Amino acid sequence: MGISVSNLACERGSTRILEGVDFDVPDGQALILRGPNGAGKTTLLRCLAGLTPPAGGTLTHDTDDVAYAAHADGLKAQLTAGENLRFWARVYGSGDIAPAADAFRLHDLVDRPAQYLSAGQKRRLALARLTLTNRPIWCLDEPTVSLDAQNVGRFADAVRAHMAGGGVALIATHIDLGLDTARVLDISQFTASADGTEHDPFLDEALS
Amino acid sequence: MSIWKYANPKKFMETSGWLLPYVTVSAVVCLCVGLVWGFFFTPDDFRQGSTVKIIYLHVPSALMAINAWLMMLVASLVWLVRRHHVSALAAKAAAPVGVTMTLIALATGAIWGEPLWGTYWAWDPRLTSFLILFLFYLGYMALWEAIEDPDTAADLTSVLCLVGSVFALLSRYAVNFWNQGLHQGASLSLDKEKNVADVFYHPLLVSIAGFVLLFLALVLLRTRTEIRARRLKALLRREQTA
Amino acid sequence: MIPVLQRDLALAVKGGGGFGLGLAFFLIIVVLVPFGVGPQSELLSRIAPGILWVGALLSCLLSLDRIFQLDFEDGSLDLLATSPLPLETLALAKAAAHWLTTGLPLTLAAPILGLLLSLPTSAVFWLVLTLAIGTPALSLIGAFGAALTVGLKRGGLLLSILVLPLYIPTLIFGAEVVRRGADGLATATPLLFLGGITAGALAILPFATAAAVRINLR
């Protein structure tokens, strides 16, 4: 299974951000995506998750195998942490939320409305959702934002457990997660040449 | 040789640039001939007097009001299926022309209605349908204006145009059902034995041709403007990101 | 579909605001009309079917922008779009939740508000029946409009301009049935048309709504 991408091009709005993206991540492996702000990490992850259609190239994986986690936590402030988790468990057809809550030490918080959680607690709640999806490919966009060192460790454990089960993880992050086997890929090498506008059909000189 | 060739902005600009003067001149000629002939060289109607002559503006504009929407529908479908930028921009360009035609049809209808029915406005099914069509045009144009990214705007307005067409058609029948109306039957129709009398009919055909050509000329011109505006936007973005 | 429906209902109940606001708006419209046209009950009774239908339609409009906007802002729409739930089903669930929190309460409250406008008793049954049949179409059309404007910062006014013309056929047939019912005329034809619109909207609009959401998330 795994994930294999060849010559992928991604656009944001109508501007080409990335092109010629090539990488393979076999089962049980993780790939850390690095690159300066605006390099296109989010664009790439949204494309891999099937939210943005690729502008070129091929993806071998089924986007229905991807569990995506964005910058935003996607939590409902009026619902409790437990209700939030249970909602996603039902959407994904997975049973008990206890293991997911355990992995991120959320059991004391399950009855607390999400609006009274701290930023780090919300993040943990959002990450706990991933383990409920039972999907083999994780595409994570800056998952460790607002997490303290201890919880970064718990998150790394969750990723390791996911990989041990044959899962794949693509993680855009700037910090060291302590995942020894993970490969690091600098995506700034795939930045679309020049300014990313030469694919614009309206830049043809003959139009002037 | 395929029609899709013209979907390329460059090819479209070349062809439309060459075509535009001819279309414009023939539109002006047809309109002048049709309207002068209709206004000054046809007899007055025995009941309506000279008011009947507004038909040479009313009928062609009403026709084009509907045809402009149909053209937008086809262009939207082409954009959704084949993703040709010119098609989306042509749909965008046609909307203000269509809404103007709708307004002309409504205004001339009101002016014609006053001597005939004794009122500028009646909730007659035909008039009401045009008012509804006007609202649909407004929504369509407002959506184009509101969305920043041109491709997203093209996609969303195309979906709106498709759904809107279904509901516009539905409204047409709903309105018919709602009020039977005062409006005379269609002035022109293919399945009728006899349309309006020949003396009125021939100049009317010429003004209709004039309106069709005028619409074509305006849409070509506006599509060219839209293409240039897109080019300007792309150039500016290249400047900013370089 | 059921989890989303239940979540949206729970949010509507807990979130205050949305739920009940439409109902209050409906009440206010109905109270304002006699101030505008005068208290003569024969006049009110004649225009009551129209006022009640227009009022229900405007009240429906009030909560439309929340259908997708809140989920878009907090990021759950992205997550729902990547979940096993097809967006078409999501669109249907969202419209259903909107109807249960807006259309259904309006339908149930309409007879009481009809009293204020001296709605003839013979028309009450038809009013409730047409609102029950027609308001689902209003929610489905509204969800489509909400999907079109979900990416916009201030889409509320635009949403009204897009959606109101689409409401015209539903309004015409709905109010027509009530008018005919009040006069004791045959109602079958407009009633069937009204049902047809709702059935057609149910069949087609979730696809258009899903397409619009997909485009906006790109």
XYZ file of C-alpha atoms in Angstrom:
668
model
C 0.000 0.000 0.000
C 1.990 3.040 1.156
C 1.896 6.285 -0.748
C 3.634 7.090 -3.975
C 3.642 10.449 -5.693
C 5.244 11.198 -9.019
C 5.657 14.478 -10.836
C 2.795 15.977 -8.848
C 1.847 19.619 -9.413
C -0.318 21.517 -6.933
C -2.127 24.819 -7.277
C -3.544 27.185 -4.723
C -6.191 29.469 -6.138
C -5.066 29.614 -9.741
C -1.351 29.854 -8.908
C 0.925 26.890 -9.268
C 2.795 26.393 -6.001
C 4.547 23.062 -6.385
C 5.593 20.953 -9.321
C 7.596 17.827 -9.965
C 6.898 16.498 -6.484
C 8.253 12.940 -6.252
C 8.398 10.708 -3.239
C 7.561 7.235 -1.991
C 6.595 6.317 1.516
C 6.295 2.554 2.022
C 4.035 0.985 4.644
C 5.032 1.627 8.209
C 7.096 4.687 7.363
C 6.786 8.393 8.074
C 7.810 11.375 6.016
C 8.517 14.738 7.601
C 7.793 17.649 5.269
C 9.899 20.723 5.820
C 10.090 24.032 4.095
C 9.793 27.734 4.860
C 6.379 29.353 5.322
C 4.562 29.534 2.034
C 6.555 26.683 0.507
C 3.330 24.781 -0.075
C 3.182 22.250 2.753
C -0.493 22.834 3.382
C -1.208 22.898 -0.350
C 0.537 19.556 -0.779
C -1.260 17.937 2.147
C -4.667 19.189 0.983
C -3.908 17.774 -2.429
C -2.911 14.397 -0.981
C -6.068 14.375 1.126
C -8.177 14.877 -1.993
C -9.454 18.348 -1.122
C -7.656 20.005 -4.031
C -7.410 18.130 -7.314
C -3.811 17.761 -8.529
C -2.866 20.087 -11.370
C -0.641 17.412 -12.861
C 1.176 14.174 -12.111
C -0.103 11.063 -10.388
C -1.127 9.910 -6.945
C -1.306 6.164 -6.461
C -3.219 6.132 -3.208
C -6.963 6.318 -2.767
C -7.778 9.629 -1.097
C -10.395 7.759 0.925
C -7.487 6.169 2.807
C -6.295 9.522 4.090
C -7.007 10.946 7.510
C -6.353 14.652 7.304
C -5.683 17.037 10.188
C -5.470 20.729 9.401
C -4.306 23.826 11.271
C -7.833 24.290 12.560
C -8.931 21.759 15.149
C -12.428 21.300 13.740
C -13.982 21.088 17.186
C -17.428 22.259 18.172
C -17.067 24.612 21.130
C -20.551 23.886 22.543
C -20.046 20.122 22.621
C -17.963 18.331 25.229
C -14.660 16.727 24.339
C -16.313 13.318 24.544
C -19.185 14.368 22.286
C -16.729 15.727 19.756
C -14.804 12.457 19.713
C -17.910 10.309 19.646
C -19.204 12.266 16.657
C -16.099 11.455 14.629
C -16.133 7.853 15.863
C -19.648 7.502 14.475
C -18.769 9.209 11.188
C -15.866 6.802 10.725
C -17.824 3.860 12.053
C -15.278 3.085 14.735
C -16.487 1.940 18.115
C -15.066 2.995 21.436
C -13.450 6.387 21.987
C -11.620 5.259 25.149
C -8.350 4.142 23.480
C -8.120 7.388 21.525
C -8.817 9.449 24.632
C -6.257 7.381 26.523
C -3.492 7.907 23.998
C -3.698 11.654 24.504
C -4.641 11.599 28.215
C -8.056 13.096 27.615
C -10.148 10.921 29.940
C -10.406 13.632 32.595
C -11.626 16.088 30.021
C -14.315 14.090 28.203
C -17.182 15.849 29.960
C -15.780 19.328 29.586
C -17.187 21.532 26.803
C -14.542 22.107 24.164
C -14.785 25.872 24.601
C -13.288 25.518 28.106
C -10.264 23.551 26.899
C -6.865 25.171 26.520
C -5.289 25.425 23.069
C -3.048 22.442 23.793
C -5.962 20.367 25.070
C -7.950 21.187 21.961
C -5.018 20.106 19.830
C -4.807 16.800 21.668
C -8.504 16.309 21.121
C -8.079 17.009 17.413
C -5.199 14.532 17.199
C -7.128 11.876 19.119
C -9.628 11.987 16.254
C -6.926 10.535 13.959
C -6.733 7.270 15.843
C -10.506 6.877 15.431
C -10.400 7.093 11.667
C -8.760 3.673 11.161
C -7.278 5.077 7.980
C -3.807 3.966 6.878
C -2.483 7.340 5.686
C -2.184 10.300 8.035
C -1.654 13.731 6.493
C -0.915 16.105 9.327
C -0.433 19.827 9.024
C 1.636 21.250 11.907
C 0.178 18.746 14.401
C 2.298 19.834 17.354
C 1.250 23.488 17.484
C 0.511 24.463 21.127
C 1.609 21.071 22.492
C 4.087 20.923 25.378
C 7.107 18.615 25.250
C 5.357 15.803 27.100
C 2.406 15.843 24.731
C 4.670 16.020 21.701
C 6.092 12.762 23.070
C 2.594 11.284 23.354
C 1.841 12.370 19.808
C 5.092 10.747 18.602
C 4.045 7.558 20.396
C 0.718 7.639 18.595
C 2.501 8.050 15.258
C 4.833 5.147 16.123
C 1.868 2.963 17.021
C 0.209 3.925 13.754
C 3.365 3.005 11.804
C 3.749 -0.233 13.699
C 0.300 -1.173 12.438
C 1.518 -0.667 8.862
C 0.286 2.916 8.609
C 1.910 5.800 6.808
C 2.294 9.341 8.153
C 3.121 12.551 6.324
C 3.797 15.305 8.789
C 4.517 18.944 8.080
C 6.394 20.182 11.113
C 9.357 22.260 12.200
C 10.219 20.469 15.406
C 12.016 17.206 15.957
C 9.448 14.564 16.821
C 12.020 11.942 17.722
C 10.822 9.584 15.015
C 14.151 7.878 14.237
C 13.059 6.046 11.137
C 11.270 9.018 9.546
C 12.675 10.453 6.358
C 12.833 14.228 5.988
C 11.844 15.868 2.740
C 12.496 19.522 2.053
C 9.717 20.570 -0.276
C 11.242 23.926 -1.171
C 13.060 22.011 -3.935
C 9.690 21.502 -5.627
C 8.677 25.155 -5.605
C 7.142 25.928 -8.981
C 9.742 27.454 -11.241
C 10.001 31.228 -11.508
C 6.744 32.563 -10.156
C 4.285 29.787 -10.697
C 2.327 31.729 -13.268
C 3.648 30.419 -16.581
C 0.823 27.884 -16.710
C -1.647 30.711 -16.733
C -3.256 30.708 -20.181
C -3.705 34.454 -19.892
C 0.002 35.239 -19.816
C 0.425 34.426 -23.498
C 2.179 37.420 -25.017
C -0.103 37.277 -28.039
C -3.032 38.444 -25.911
C -1.784 41.948 -25.351
C -10.654 22.244 -37.637
C -12.629 22.147 -34.486
C -14.754 24.702 -32.709
C -12.781 24.085 -29.502
C -9.842 25.855 -31.100
C -11.543 29.152 -30.264
C -11.530 28.223 -26.623
C -7.874 29.133 -26.584
C -7.698 32.779 -25.483
C -5.079 33.608 -28.090
C -7.024 32.108 -30.990
C -10.196 33.723 -29.691
C -8.579 37.160 -29.503
C -7.317 36.858 -33.078
C -10.604 35.682 -34.524
C -12.843 37.948 -32.504
C -10.650 40.954 -33.266
C -11.098 40.292 -36.952
C -14.803 39.535 -36.629
C -15.851 42.357 -34.322
C -15.891 45.269 -36.835
C -18.012 43.299 -39.302
C -20.478 42.248 -36.639
C -20.683 45.782 -35.255
C -21.284 47.347 -38.668
C -23.937 44.792 -39.616
C -25.629 45.283 -36.231
C -25.793 49.045 -36.762
C -27.058 48.645 -40.324
C -29.717 46.101 -39.376
C -30.881 48.162 -36.391
C -31.079 51.373 -38.429
C -32.923 49.722 -41.298
C -35.236 47.713 -39.053
C -36.115 50.558 -36.688
C -36.468 53.317 -39.331
C -38.518 51.018 -41.543
C -40.611 49.937 -38.587
C -41.126 53.385 -37.083
C -41.725 55.476 -40.196
C -42.696 53.239 -43.091
C -45.326 50.961 -41.646
C -48.999 51.842 -41.238
C -50.478 52.544 -37.813
C -52.454 49.736 -36.259
C -56.212 50.288 -36.625
C -56.751 49.895 -32.881
C -53.457 50.745 -31.209
C -52.391 53.610 -33.470
C -48.689 54.334 -33.564
C -48.042 52.794 -30.117
C -47.787 49.427 -31.828
C -44.439 50.464 -33.223
C -42.687 49.892 -29.939
C -42.890 46.246 -30.976
C -39.656 46.770 -32.917
C -37.813 47.320 -29.635
C -39.918 45.226 -27.309
C -39.997 41.894 -29.097
C -36.298 41.718 -30.101
C -35.071 42.775 -26.647
C -37.362 40.281 -24.941
C -36.078 37.576 -27.251
C -32.472 38.429 -26.533
C -33.121 38.628 -22.788
C -33.990 34.935 -22.853
C -31.407 33.948 -25.449
C -28.631 35.631 -23.470
C -29.489 33.416 -20.511
C -29.550 30.351 -22.780
C -26.147 31.340 -24.136
C -24.849 31.679 -20.558
C -26.256 28.244 -19.776
C -24.470 26.662 -22.731
C -21.236 28.515 -21.965
C -21.442 27.432 -18.311
C -21.914 23.816 -19.348
C -18.945 24.048 -21.703
C -16.827 25.487 -18.897
C -17.878 22.790 -16.435
C -17.262 19.976 -18.908
C -14.307 21.154 -20.968
C -12.838 23.848 -18.708
C -12.234 26.392 -21.463
C -11.552 29.760 -19.885
C -13.014 31.728 -22.791
C -16.313 29.961 -22.299
C -16.551 30.994 -18.645
C -15.594 34.551 -19.495
C -18.126 34.683 -22.326
C -20.838 33.670 -19.865
C -19.662 36.401 -17.515
C -19.605 38.911 -20.366
C -23.117 38.025 -21.548
C -24.815 38.607 -18.193
C -24.772 42.437 -18.161
C -25.905 42.463 -21.801
C -28.701 40.055 -20.946
C -29.806 42.083 -17.946
C -29.883 45.241 -20.082
C -32.030 43.462 -22.666
C -34.339 42.371 -19.854
C -34.587 45.940 -18.621
C -35.339 47.227 -22.144
C -38.019 44.577 -22.537
C -39.549 45.519 -19.173
C -39.391 49.261 -19.841
C -40.803 49.063 -23.357
C -43.433 46.676 -22.069
C -44.449 49.202 -19.424
C -44.553 52.049 -21.960
C -46.595 49.932 -24.336
C -48.845 48.721 -21.567
C -49.905 52.200 -20.434
C -52.004 53.172 -23.499
C -53.097 49.589 -24.070
C -54.077 48.398 -20.583
C -54.192 51.758 -18.810
C -51.369 50.866 -16.436
C -47.593 50.784 -16.560
C -47.334 47.638 -14.563
C -49.632 44.689 -14.245
C -48.738 41.359 -12.657
C -49.171 39.731 -15.970
C -47.397 36.366 -16.280
C -45.085 37.455 -19.075
C -44.057 40.697 -17.410
C -43.647 38.903 -14.098
C -41.481 36.222 -15.695
C -39.184 38.894 -17.048
C -38.989 40.535 -13.662
C -38.004 37.157 -12.199
C -35.453 36.672 -14.973
C -34.043 40.074 -14.022
C -33.613 38.880 -10.425
C -31.815 35.754 -11.638
C -29.423 37.898 -13.675
C -28.752 40.068 -10.612
C -27.907 37.062 -8.456
C -25.651 35.604 -11.121
C -23.704 38.840 -11.564
C -23.496 39.435 -7.814
C -21.911 36.008 -7.348
C -19.311 36.732 -10.045
C -18.455 39.992 -8.302
C -18.225 38.480 -4.849
C -15.679 35.740 -5.481
C -12.039 36.642 -5.787
C -10.503 33.611 -7.468
C -11.588 33.644 -11.124
C -11.742 29.869 -11.589
C -13.721 29.373 -8.393
C -16.065 32.170 -9.462
C -16.481 30.543 -12.880
C -17.267 27.172 -11.300
C -19.754 28.482 -8.759
C -21.560 30.790 -11.174
C -21.825 27.906 -13.647
C -23.454 25.696 -11.028
C -25.770 28.582 -10.121
C -26.618 29.083 -13.802
C -27.589 25.423 -14.182
C -29.725 25.327 -11.050
C -31.083 28.806 -11.792
C -32.192 27.743 -15.263
C -34.290 24.939 -13.834
C -35.897 27.278 -11.318
C -36.373 30.070 -13.847
C -38.255 27.671 -16.091
C -40.260 26.476 -13.110
C -41.085 30.071 -12.185
C -42.295 30.699 -15.733
C -44.918 27.956 -15.404
C -45.700 28.814 -11.797
C -46.397 32.412 -12.795
C -48.631 31.268 -15.647
C -50.575 29.227 -13.189
C -50.741 32.053 -10.688
C -52.256 34.666 -12.993
C -53.723 34.194 -16.433
C -52.789 37.673 -17.597
C -53.545 40.422 -20.078
C -50.629 40.006 -22.450
C -51.387 39.236 -26.065
C -50.127 35.932 -27.470
C -46.626 35.648 -28.802
C -45.986 38.012 -31.687
C -43.848 35.434 -33.408
C -44.087 31.721 -33.282
C -43.020 28.908 -35.538
C -46.100 26.770 -35.200
C -48.628 29.480 -35.858
C -50.242 29.695 -39.254
C -50.201 33.474 -39.341
C -48.038 35.770 -37.254
C -48.414 39.541 -37.176
C -49.246 40.966 -40.581
C -46.450 40.990 -43.154
C -46.089 44.793 -43.163
C -45.073 44.640 -39.510
C -43.397 41.273 -39.787
C -40.573 42.089 -42.212
C -39.138 45.131 -40.417
C -39.526 43.185 -37.180
C -37.337 40.406 -38.555
C -34.709 42.971 -39.540
C -34.684 44.523 -36.055
C -34.460 41.089 -34.485
C -31.432 40.373 -36.666
C -30.061 43.737 -35.550
C -30.522 42.858 -31.876
C -28.915 39.439 -32.352
C -25.913 41.043 -34.029
C -25.770 43.765 -31.393
C -25.771 41.128 -28.688
C -23.039 39.224 -30.489
C -20.937 42.363 -30.907
C -21.338 43.355 -27.250
C -20.550 39.871 -25.995
C -17.463 39.630 -28.215
C -16.304 43.032 -27.054
C -16.938 42.306 -23.403
C -15.327 38.865 -23.606
C -12.249 40.516 -25.095
C -12.281 42.991 -22.216
C -12.616 40.163 -19.698
C -9.705 38.305 -21.285
C -7.581 41.431 -21.099
C -8.639 41.994 -17.492
C -7.587 38.439 -16.659
C -4.285 39.017 -18.419
C -3.765 42.200 -16.453
C -4.478 40.363 -13.219
C -2.042 37.600 -14.137
C 0.647 40.119 -15.054
C 0.158 42.019 -11.815
C 0.434 38.812 -9.847
C 3.625 37.918 -11.671
C 4.994 41.361 -10.782
C 4.050 40.919 -7.135
C 5.433 37.437 -6.690
C 8.607 37.938 -8.730
C -25.954 11.026 7.780
C -27.511 10.411 11.204
C -24.439 11.509 13.231
C -24.222 14.829 11.392
C -27.951 15.382 11.769
C -27.792 14.673 15.494
C -24.727 16.852 15.966
C -26.302 19.778 14.139
C -29.507 19.428 16.131
C -27.545 19.317 19.377
C -25.573 22.385 18.322
C -28.754 24.216 17.346
C -30.275 23.514 20.757
C -27.118 24.325 22.736
C -25.950 27.194 20.611
C -28.949 29.328 21.578
C -29.233 31.911 18.809
C -30.056 29.877 15.729
C -32.872 27.822 17.151
C -35.968 29.849 17.905
C -34.634 32.975 16.279
C -36.418 32.173 13.036
C -39.618 31.568 14.964
C -39.326 34.914 16.762
C -38.713 36.635 13.444
C -41.814 34.974 11.989
C -43.867 36.234 14.911
C -42.542 39.769 14.510
C -43.338 39.860 10.786
C -46.874 38.704 11.452
C -47.293 41.313 14.200
C -45.925 44.087 12.006
C -48.240 43.486 9.056
C -51.476 44.698 10.724
C -49.640 47.855 11.795
C -48.778 48.427 8.166
C -52.084 47.598 6.471
C -54.595 48.386 9.187
C -56.584 46.252 11.624
C -59.641 45.426 9.445
C -60.044 41.701 9.852
C -61.638 41.146 6.394
C -58.546 42.615 4.741
C -56.145 40.701 7.007
C -58.051 37.496 6.476
C -57.733 37.912 2.715
C -53.987 38.538 2.726
C -53.175 36.160 5.597
C -52.141 33.155 3.418
C -49.649 35.290 1.507
C -48.289 37.030 4.592
C -47.824 33.749 6.428
C -46.036 32.157 3.470
C -43.778 35.156 2.839
C -43.078 35.374 6.555
C -42.141 31.694 6.753
C -39.892 32.122 3.731
C -38.052 35.113 5.191
C -37.682 33.391 8.557
C -36.133 30.423 6.779
C -33.658 32.745 5.122
C -32.430 34.078 8.439
C -30.491 31.020 9.541
C -29.239 29.849 6.140
C -25.746 31.284 6.370
C -25.047 29.150 9.429
C -25.611 25.906 7.517
C -22.033 25.608 6.279
C -20.310 28.775 7.509
C -19.681 27.640 11.092
C -18.230 24.321 9.968
C -16.116 26.121 7.389
C -14.690 28.536 9.939
C -13.715 26.001 12.585
C -12.235 23.591 10.051
C -14.750 20.781 10.486
C -15.936 21.156 6.894
C -12.457 20.148 5.670
C -12.538 17.153 7.981
C -16.057 16.188 6.956
C -15.086 16.481 3.293
C -12.249 13.999 3.829
C -14.401 11.659 5.938
C -16.204 8.574 4.602
C -19.388 10.622 4.458
C -20.152 11.653 0.846
C -20.605 15.412 0.540
C -23.994 14.791 -1.068
C -25.138 13.037 2.092
C -23.663 15.829 4.164
C -25.651 18.351 2.129
C -28.815 16.359 2.726
C -28.106 16.049 6.456
C -27.436 19.779 6.729
C -30.662 20.636 4.923
C -32.577 18.165 7.101
C -31.136 19.696 10.271
C -32.034 23.165 9.026
C -35.588 22.049 8.300
C -36.009 20.398 11.695
C -34.805 23.523 13.493
C -36.504 26.094 11.256
C -39.110 24.768 8.819
C -40.807 22.388 11.205
C -41.230 24.901 14.076
C -42.540 27.452 11.576
C -45.070 24.946 10.279
C -46.260 24.141 13.776
C -46.464 27.779 14.832
C -48.253 28.940 11.683
C -51.843 28.143 12.822
C -51.379 30.206 15.990
C -49.975 33.118 14.032
C -52.839 32.602 11.586
C -55.213 33.563 14.428
C -53.532 36.960 14.669
C -54.264 37.569 10.989
C -57.820 36.177 11.099
C -56.880 33.366 8.761
C -60.150 31.590 7.843
C -60.464 28.297 9.694
C -60.992 26.508 6.400
C -57.458 27.571 5.393
C -55.599 26.504 8.526
C -55.355 22.892 7.437
C -54.050 23.910 4.029
C -51.539 26.320 5.531
C -50.017 23.655 7.759
C -50.077 21.090 4.959
C -48.368 23.362 2.405
C -45.760 24.562 4.870
C -45.025 20.960 5.813
C -44.609 20.050 2.149
C -42.958 23.272 0.999
C -40.485 24.208 3.730
C -38.197 21.192 3.053
C -37.666 22.639 -0.428
C -36.799 26.001 1.160
C -34.157 24.316 3.330
C -32.701 22.363 0.399
C -32.519 25.450 -1.826
C -31.104 27.428 1.081
C -28.384 24.847 1.685
C -27.418 25.199 -1.968
C -27.168 28.979 -1.610
C -25.189 28.572 1.616
C -22.765 26.252 -0.156
C -22.235 28.793 -2.936
C -21.340 31.548 -0.480
C -19.492 29.503 2.145
C -16.058 30.891 1.308
C -17.139 34.520 1.525
C -16.537 36.697 4.552
C -19.799 38.592 4.359
C -21.974 36.310 2.285
C -25.240 36.938 4.125
C -26.760 39.554 1.832
C -25.498 37.842 -1.295
C -27.028 34.606 -0.039
C -30.454 36.278 0.143
C -30.108 37.664 -3.370
C -29.163 34.226 -4.696
C -31.765 32.237 -2.816
C -34.895 34.404 -2.928
C -35.465 34.119 -6.704
C -35.125 30.354 -6.345
C -37.896 30.433 -3.719
C -40.454 31.958 -6.097
C -42.069 28.750 -7.458
C -42.426 27.258 -3.974
C -44.003 30.465 -2.703
C -46.416 30.731 -5.622
C -47.750 27.197 -5.339
C -47.736 27.163 -1.532
C -49.697 30.381 -1.138
C -52.000 29.449 -4.022
C -53.080 26.249 -2.288
C -53.899 28.128 0.910
C -55.822 30.822 -0.985
C -57.830 28.228 -2.870
C -58.356 26.222 0.282
C -59.702 29.300 2.054
C -62.179 29.866 -0.787
C -63.145 26.195 -0.879
C -61.757 25.699 -4.400
C -59.920 22.663 -5.753
C -56.346 22.527 -4.456
C -55.002 19.340 -6.008
C -53.046 20.901 -8.902
C -50.964 23.467 -7.008
C -50.507 21.010 -4.163
C -49.072 18.429 -6.544
C -46.796 21.059 -8.072
C -45.583 22.020 -4.606
C -44.864 18.396 -3.777
C -43.146 18.019 -7.135
C -40.824 20.934 -6.429
C -39.862 19.512 -3.051
C -39.306 16.044 -4.512
C -37.253 17.478 -7.370
C -35.190 19.645 -5.019
C -34.593 16.604 -2.825
C -33.397 14.609 -5.811
C -31.182 17.198 -7.500
C -30.020 19.900 -5.110
C -27.840 17.799 -2.767
C -25.612 17.118 -5.778
C -25.374 20.793 -6.701
C -24.760 21.675 -3.051
C -21.982 19.094 -2.748
C -20.394 20.380 -5.956
C -20.428 23.940 -4.623
C -18.890 22.864 -1.287
C -16.197 20.911 -3.123
C -15.348 23.949 -5.267
C -15.182 26.211 -2.238
C -12.852 23.898 -0.327
C -10.392 23.605 -3.198
